[in-house]
Amino acid sequence: MLVEGILLLLGGIALFASVRIGLDFDPSKSTTYQYSLNKKSYLVATIIMFILLIKLPLFLFFVWTMDILSLSVAGAMCAAGIVSATDWGSTMFFLKIINLFLLVAWVLMHRLDLSEPTYPFTKRKFLLFQGLFFLLFLEFSLQLAHFLQIPTDSPVACCSLLFDQTSQTHEALWLQPPVILGTFLGGYILLWVFYWRKRPIVFGVSALAWMAISIHALIRIFSPYVYELPTHMCPFCLLQQEYYFVGYLVYILLFLGALGGTLVLSAALLKRPSQNLWYNLSIICNTLLFLLLCAYPLSYVWRNGVWL
């Protein structure tokens, strides 16, 4: 919380300068005021890139902290119980992920802006940061409220209850294993199709959509094979030592795969060419993720001769 608070304070300093830059910056003028704004823009951009640089490892530390806190809260078996312990825990968790992708997109816009002598995105990127700062402030507020409201005198829901498939209606189409597996495989094939065709917008959208599809498939299909228990569908227990911390590898690959798609999509929306490196980052990480997830059920069938 201390580090998050410092980052928010730095973001507030950047916000104060970005308002003036977003309103008054004009690269066609060569006045002293414009020169001052140009210098401030470098300072603000450095602060924002520093925020991203710190928040990336800080997110992993946050997940680890949620998992460790489960040892001190009754009923919690893993981070799932801690995240769901308050009404806004899940919102805060997903907002953290969204803010990371938005920060990455902002940094890309900044780099593209500096690569051109007319600074075409300067006003736009600082106006966008003002909205991004609001989301960062909201994330910090929700996180503070979440930590303060985690109950220590009453049990919270464990992951077995939160991800209990029997409590869901089996008539829902999106809960049917054939539908989940078909969507998972179909989305992966589409990624390769758009990768070879180099269609940036649909590739970026597909990469982000496949991240959501993969998380759903991980919970409902693949995680029981990691635990070798058909009723255990928690995406957070994967982070624990008895499963060799495989969850960290899974989620890093998920993030990097979606990150490459985010960079490709952001460049396309800014009408700038996408680098092959971004395509390759996404497709390689998503392929490794696909192989890793599929390895668990295939290994289980190979050893036991039956499916869960």
GROMACS .gro file of C-alpha atoms in nm:
model
  308
    1MET     CA    1   0.000   0.000   0.000
    2LEU     CA    2   0.292   0.233   0.069
    3VAL     CA    3   0.437   0.175  -0.278
    4GLU     CA    4   0.095   0.210  -0.439
    5GLY     CA    5   0.046   0.536  -0.251
    6ILE     CA    6   0.381   0.671  -0.372
    7LEU     CA    7   0.294   0.578  -0.730
    8LEU     CA    8  -0.042   0.752  -0.695
    9LEU     CA    9   0.132   1.063  -0.560
   10LEU     CA   10   0.369   1.064  -0.856
   11GLY     CA   11   0.068   1.016  -1.084
   12GLY     CA   12  -0.095   1.320  -0.923
   13ILE     CA   13   0.214   1.528  -1.004
   14ALA     CA   14   0.199   1.401  -1.362
   15LEU     CA   15  -0.175   1.479  -1.374
   16PHE     CA   16  -0.121   1.841  -1.272
   17ALA     CA   17   0.125   1.894  -1.558
   18SER     CA   18  -0.067   1.686  -1.811
   19VAL     CA   19  -0.377   1.907  -1.782
   20ARG     CA   20  -0.183   2.212  -1.898
   21ILE     CA   21   0.003   2.018  -2.169
   22GLY     CA   22  -0.316   1.861  -2.299
   23LEU     CA   23  -0.482   2.200  -2.332
   24ASP     CA   24  -0.201   2.429  -2.450
   25PHE     CA   25   0.068   2.225  -2.626
   26ASP     CA   26   0.127   2.333  -2.987
   27PRO     CA   27   0.442   2.200  -3.161
   28SER     CA   28   0.406   2.457  -3.440
   29LYS     CA   29   0.493   2.740  -3.199
   30SER     CA   30   0.842   2.813  -3.070
   31THR     CA   31   0.767   3.028  -2.767
   32THR     CA   32   0.924   2.999  -2.425
   33TYR     CA   33   0.595   2.866  -2.288
   34GLN     CA   34   0.582   2.589  -2.547
   35TYR     CA   35   0.942   2.498  -2.473
   36SER     CA   36   0.852   2.473  -2.105
   37LEU     CA   37   0.556   2.248  -2.184
   38ASN     CA   38   0.779   2.027  -2.398
   39LYS     CA   39   1.023   1.981  -2.111
   40LYS     CA   40   0.738   1.901  -1.872
   41SER     CA   41   0.602   1.644  -2.116
   42TYR     CA   42   0.928   1.446  -2.085
   43LEU     CA   43   0.902   1.458  -1.706
   44VAL     CA   44   0.539   1.342  -1.709
   45ALA     CA   45   0.613   1.061  -1.955
   46THR     CA   46   0.903   0.943  -1.741
   47ILE     CA   47   0.678   0.933  -1.435
   48ILE     CA   48   0.412   0.732  -1.618
   49MET     CA   49   0.668   0.482  -1.752
   50PHE     CA   50   0.810   0.449  -1.400
   51ILE     CA   51   0.459   0.376  -1.267
   52LEU     CA   52   0.421   0.097  -1.524
   53LEU     CA   53   0.768  -0.039  -1.449
   54ILE     CA   54   0.686  -0.071  -1.079
   55LYS     CA   55   0.326  -0.189  -1.112
   56LEU     CA   56   0.421  -0.493  -1.322
   57PRO     CA   57   0.619  -0.674  -1.048
   58LEU     CA   58   0.393  -0.516  -0.784
   59PHE     CA   59   0.094  -0.699  -0.933
   60LEU     CA   60   0.268  -1.035  -0.887
   61PHE     CA   61   0.354  -0.933  -0.532
   62PHE     CA   62  -0.012  -0.839  -0.476
   63VAL     CA   63  -0.130  -1.183  -0.590
   64TRP     CA   64   0.129  -1.348  -0.365
   65THR     CA   65   0.010  -1.131  -0.074
   66MET     CA   66  -0.351  -1.236  -0.132
   67ASP     CA   67  -0.240  -1.598  -0.120
   68ILE     CA   68  -0.039  -1.550   0.201
   69LEU     CA   69  -0.329  -1.368   0.370
   70SER     CA   70  -0.543  -1.678   0.324
   71LEU     CA   71  -0.345  -1.836   0.609
   72SER     CA   72  -0.476  -1.569   0.848
   73VAL     CA   73  -0.843  -1.552   0.744
   74ALA     CA   74  -1.086  -1.824   0.848
   75GLY     CA   75  -1.240  -2.017   0.561
   76ALA     CA   76  -0.995  -1.897   0.297
   77MET     CA   77  -0.798  -2.175   0.129
   78CYS     CA   78  -0.617  -1.949  -0.117
   79ALA     CA   79  -0.625  -1.601  -0.271
   80ALA     CA   80  -0.977  -1.663  -0.406
   81GLY     CA   81  -1.124  -1.636  -0.058
   82ILE     CA   82  -0.936  -1.312   0.011
   83VAL     CA   83  -1.033  -1.148  -0.318
   84SER     CA   84  -1.400  -1.238  -0.267
   85ALA     CA   85  -1.398  -1.141   0.102
   86THR     CA   86  -1.549  -0.800   0.023
   87ASP     CA   87  -1.803  -0.677  -0.228
   88TRP     CA   88  -1.544  -0.484  -0.429
   89GLY     CA   89  -1.250  -0.726  -0.418
   90SER     CA   90  -1.317  -0.879  -0.760
   91THR     CA   91  -1.373  -0.536  -0.918
   92MET     CA   92  -1.045  -0.414  -0.772
   93PHE     CA   93  -0.859  -0.722  -0.899
   94PHE     CA   94  -0.985  -0.689  -1.258
   95LEU     CA   95  -0.929  -0.312  -1.253
   96LYS     CA   96  -0.564  -0.375  -1.168
   97ILE     CA   97  -0.530  -0.590  -1.481
   98ILE     CA   98  -0.710  -0.336  -1.701
   99ASN     CA   99  -0.489  -0.053  -1.575
  100LEU     CA  100  -0.175  -0.249  -1.662
  101PHE     CA  101  -0.288  -0.290  -2.023
  102LEU     CA  102  -0.391   0.076  -2.044
  103LEU     CA  103  -0.050   0.185  -1.914
  104VAL     CA  104   0.120  -0.033  -2.174
  105ALA     CA  105  -0.096   0.121  -2.448
  106TRP     CA  106  -0.013   0.469  -2.321
  107VAL     CA  107   0.361   0.401  -2.326
  108LEU     CA  108   0.331   0.274  -2.683
  109MET     CA  109   0.148   0.592  -2.784
  110HIS     CA  110   0.425   0.793  -2.619
  111ARG     CA  111   0.699   0.611  -2.809
  112LEU     CA  112   0.516   0.657  -3.139
  113ASP     CA  113   0.467   1.024  -3.057
  114LEU     CA  114   0.839   1.080  -3.000
  115SER     CA  115   0.928   0.899  -3.324
  116GLU     CA  116   0.768   1.172  -3.536
  117PRO     CA  117   0.889   1.535  -3.551
  118THR     CA  118   0.536   1.681  -3.538
  119TYR     CA  119   0.447   1.510  -3.207
  120PRO     CA  120   0.102   1.405  -3.338
  121PHE     CA  121  -0.018   1.235  -3.018
  122THR     CA  122   0.113   1.468  -2.745
  123LYS     CA  123  -0.212   1.643  -2.659
  124ARG     CA  124  -0.413   1.325  -2.701
  125LYS     CA  125  -0.190   1.109  -2.481
  126PHE     CA  126  -0.193   1.357  -2.193
  127LEU     CA  127  -0.568   1.400  -2.214
  128LEU     CA  128  -0.600   1.022  -2.205
  129PHE     CA  129  -0.375   1.004  -1.901
  130GLN     CA  130  -0.621   1.219  -1.710
  131GLY     CA  131  -0.882   0.946  -1.751
  132LEU     CA  132  -0.623   0.680  -1.673
  133PHE     CA  133  -0.528   0.858  -1.351
  134PHE     CA  134  -0.891   0.840  -1.241
  135LEU     CA  135  -0.881   0.462  -1.289
  136LEU     CA  136  -0.554   0.441  -1.094
  137PHE     CA  137  -0.709   0.644  -0.813
  138LEU     CA  138  -1.016   0.421  -0.817
  139GLU     CA  139  -0.796   0.110  -0.804
  140PHE     CA  140  -0.605   0.246  -0.503
  141SER     CA  141  -0.928   0.341  -0.324
  142LEU     CA  142  -1.085   0.000  -0.382
  143GLN     CA  143  -0.767  -0.175  -0.269
  144LEU     CA  144  -0.751   0.030   0.050
  145ALA     CA  145  -1.118  -0.033   0.122
  146HIS     CA  146  -1.072  -0.403   0.048
  147PHE     CA  147  -0.782  -0.445   0.290
  148LEU     CA  148  -0.964  -0.255   0.563
  149GLN     CA  149  -1.284  -0.459   0.525
  150ILE     CA  150  -1.143  -0.813   0.508
  151PRO     CA  151  -1.317  -0.990   0.799
  152THR     CA  152  -1.093  -1.153   1.058
  153ASP     CA  153  -1.365  -1.263   1.300
  154SER     CA  154  -1.592  -1.449   1.059
  155PRO     CA  155  -1.519  -1.707   0.787
  156VAL     CA  156  -1.510  -1.616   0.421
  157ALA     CA  157  -1.608  -1.834   0.126
  158CYS     CA  158  -1.346  -2.084   0.018
  159CYS     CA  159  -1.255  -2.151  -0.343
  160SER     CA  160  -1.444  -2.482  -0.340
  161LEU     CA  161  -1.765  -2.290  -0.281
  162LEU     CA  162  -1.684  -2.000  -0.515
  163PHE     CA  163  -1.608  -2.226  -0.811
  164ASP     CA  164  -1.855  -2.503  -0.733
  165GLN     CA  165  -1.988  -2.619  -1.068
  166THR     CA  166  -2.286  -2.791  -0.909
  167SER     CA  167  -2.421  -2.452  -0.803
  168GLN     CA  168  -2.437  -2.345  -1.168
  169THR     CA  169  -2.707  -2.442  -1.408
  170HIS     CA  170  -2.579  -2.713  -1.640
  171GLU     CA  171  -2.818  -2.593  -1.906
  172ALA     CA  172  -2.608  -2.280  -1.963
  173LEU     CA  173  -2.440  -2.317  -2.298
  174TRP     CA  174  -2.119  -2.146  -2.191
  175LEU     CA  175  -2.073  -2.404  -1.911
  176GLN     CA  176  -2.083  -2.707  -2.141
  177PRO     CA  177  -1.734  -2.867  -2.173
  178PRO     CA  178  -1.764  -2.923  -2.552
  179VAL     CA  179  -1.853  -2.557  -2.601
  180ILE     CA  180  -1.567  -2.440  -2.378
  181LEU     CA  181  -1.311  -2.665  -2.548
  182GLY     CA  182  -1.444  -2.577  -2.895
  183THR     CA  183  -1.419  -2.205  -2.821
  184PHE     CA  184  -1.072  -2.250  -2.672
  185LEU     CA  185  -0.941  -2.443  -2.974
  186GLY     CA  186  -1.126  -2.225  -3.227
  187GLY     CA  187  -0.992  -1.906  -3.074
  188TYR     CA  188  -0.638  -2.042  -3.086
  189ILE     CA  189  -0.673  -2.137  -3.453
  190LEU     CA  190  -0.810  -1.790  -3.534
  191LEU     CA  191  -0.506  -1.636  -3.368
  192TRP     CA  192  -0.281  -1.824  -3.608
  193VAL     CA  193  -0.497  -1.729  -3.906
  194PHE     CA  194  -0.484  -1.358  -3.820
  195TYR     CA  195  -0.114  -1.390  -3.738
  196TRP     CA  196  -0.029  -1.523  -4.082
  197ARG     CA  197  -0.258  -1.272  -4.252
  198LYS     CA  198  -0.117  -0.986  -4.040
  199ARG     CA  199  -0.458  -0.834  -3.971
  200PRO     CA  200  -0.370  -0.610  -3.673
  201ILE     CA  201  -0.714  -0.508  -3.543
  202VAL     CA  202  -0.872  -0.854  -3.553
  203PHE     CA  203  -0.550  -1.011  -3.425
  204GLY     CA  204  -0.537  -0.773  -3.129
  205VAL     CA  205  -0.903  -0.822  -3.047
  206SER     CA  206  -0.865  -1.200  -3.082
  207ALA     CA  207  -0.563  -1.206  -2.850
  208LEU     CA  208  -0.754  -1.019  -2.580
  209ALA     CA  209  -1.064  -1.234  -2.630
  210TRP     CA  210  -0.857  -1.551  -2.616
  211MET     CA  211  -0.715  -1.442  -2.280
  212ALA     CA  212  -1.070  -1.433  -2.140
  213ILE     CA  213  -1.154  -1.764  -2.311
  214SER     CA  214  -0.839  -1.923  -2.169
  215ILE     CA  215  -0.920  -1.812  -1.814
  216HIS     CA  216  -1.270  -1.960  -1.846
  217ALA     CA  217  -1.129  -2.285  -1.988
  218LEU     CA  218  -0.861  -2.293  -1.718
  219ILE     CA  219  -1.123  -2.277  -1.443
  220ARG     CA  220  -1.379  -2.516  -1.591
  221ILE     CA  221  -1.165  -2.765  -1.783
  222PHE     CA  222  -0.791  -2.760  -1.714
  223SER     CA  223  -0.748  -2.676  -1.345
  224PRO     CA  224  -0.915  -3.001  -1.225
  225TYR     CA  225  -0.645  -3.192  -1.415
  226VAL     CA  226  -0.373  -2.992  -1.241
  227TYR     CA  227  -0.526  -3.081  -0.903
  228GLU     CA  228  -0.637  -3.426  -1.028
  229LEU     CA  229  -0.967  -3.361  -0.856
  230PRO     CA  230  -1.282  -3.307  -1.068
  231THR     CA  231  -1.454  -3.079  -0.815
  232HIS     CA  232  -1.158  -2.842  -0.764
  233MET     CA  233  -1.175  -2.555  -1.015
  234CYS     CA  234  -0.990  -2.273  -0.842
  235PRO     CA  235  -0.760  -2.055  -1.058
  236PHE     CA  236  -0.567  -1.932  -0.753
  237CYS     CA  237  -0.458  -2.260  -0.595
  238LEU     CA  238  -0.234  -2.302  -0.901
  239LEU     CA  239  -0.006  -2.045  -0.735
  240GLN     CA  240   0.069  -2.268  -0.438
  241GLN     CA  241   0.382  -2.471  -0.377
  242GLU     CA  242   0.220  -2.815  -0.396
  243TYR     CA  243   0.144  -2.746  -0.763
  244TYR     CA  244   0.499  -2.620  -0.827
  245PHE     CA  245   0.380  -2.257  -0.860
  246VAL     CA  246   0.264  -2.336  -1.214
  247GLY     CA  247   0.000  -2.063  -1.183
  248TYR     CA  248   0.266  -1.793  -1.206
  249LEU     CA  249   0.387  -1.936  -1.537
  250VAL     CA  250   0.030  -1.969  -1.664
  251TYR     CA  251  -0.063  -1.611  -1.581
  252ILE     CA  252   0.264  -1.463  -1.707
  253LEU     CA  253   0.209  -1.635  -2.041
  254LEU     CA  254  -0.153  -1.514  -2.041
  255PHE     CA  255  -0.042  -1.157  -1.977
  256LEU     CA  256   0.238  -1.158  -2.234
  257GLY     CA  257   0.013  -1.314  -2.498
  258ALA     CA  258  -0.249  -1.045  -2.442
  259LEU     CA  259   0.021  -0.779  -2.416
  260GLY     CA  260   0.144  -0.849  -2.769
  261GLY     CA  261  -0.213  -0.826  -2.895
  262THR     CA  262  -0.264  -0.498  -2.706
  263LEU     CA  263   0.042  -0.344  -2.870
  264VAL     CA  264  -0.068  -0.458  -3.216
  265LEU     CA  265  -0.422  -0.329  -3.162
  266SER     CA  266  -0.306   0.004  -3.017
  267ALA     CA  267  -0.072   0.071  -3.309
  268ALA     CA  268  -0.351  -0.013  -3.556
  269LEU     CA  269  -0.595   0.222  -3.384
  270LEU     CA  270  -0.332   0.496  -3.405
  271LYS     CA  271  -0.292   0.412  -3.777
  272ARG     CA  272   0.072   0.315  -3.737
  273PRO     CA  273   0.242  -0.010  -3.849
  274SER     CA  274   0.271  -0.293  -3.599
  275GLN     CA  275   0.604  -0.458  -3.535
  276ASN     CA  276   0.656  -0.827  -3.605
  277LEU     CA  277   0.802  -0.855  -3.255
  278TRP     CA  278   0.459  -0.784  -3.104
  279TYR     CA  279   0.291  -1.044  -3.324
  280ASN     CA  280   0.561  -1.298  -3.236
  281LEU     CA  281   0.542  -1.222  -2.863
  282SER     CA  282   0.168  -1.286  -2.860
  283ILE     CA  283   0.163  -1.599  -3.074
  284ILE     CA  284   0.463  -1.760  -2.901
  285CYS     CA  285   0.333  -1.700  -2.547
  286ASN     CA  286  -0.020  -1.810  -2.640
  287THR     CA  287   0.119  -2.124  -2.806
  288LEU     CA  288   0.324  -2.208  -2.495
  289LEU     CA  289   0.013  -2.151  -2.285
  290PHE     CA  290  -0.195  -2.372  -2.514
  291LEU     CA  291   0.060  -2.654  -2.494
  292LEU     CA  292   0.099  -2.620  -2.116
  293LEU     CA  293  -0.275  -2.635  -2.049
  294CYS     CA  294  -0.330  -2.926  -2.286
  295ALA     CA  295  -0.041  -3.120  -2.134
  296TYR     CA  296  -0.222  -3.173  -1.803
  297PRO     CA  297  -0.532  -3.362  -1.929
  298LEU     CA  298  -0.325  -3.555  -2.184
  299SER     CA  299  -0.077  -3.656  -1.914
  300TYR     CA  300  -0.360  -3.759  -1.683
  301VAL     CA  301  -0.521  -3.978  -1.949
  302TRP     CA  302  -0.184  -4.130  -2.037
  303ARG     CA  303  -0.124  -4.228  -1.673
  304ASN     CA  304  -0.477  -4.331  -1.575
  305GLY     CA  305  -0.650  -4.428  -1.897
  306VAL     CA  306  -0.963  -4.220  -1.822
  307TRP     CA  307  -1.078  -3.859  -1.831
  308LEU     CA  308  -1.184  -3.677  -1.515
   0.00000   0.00000   0.00000
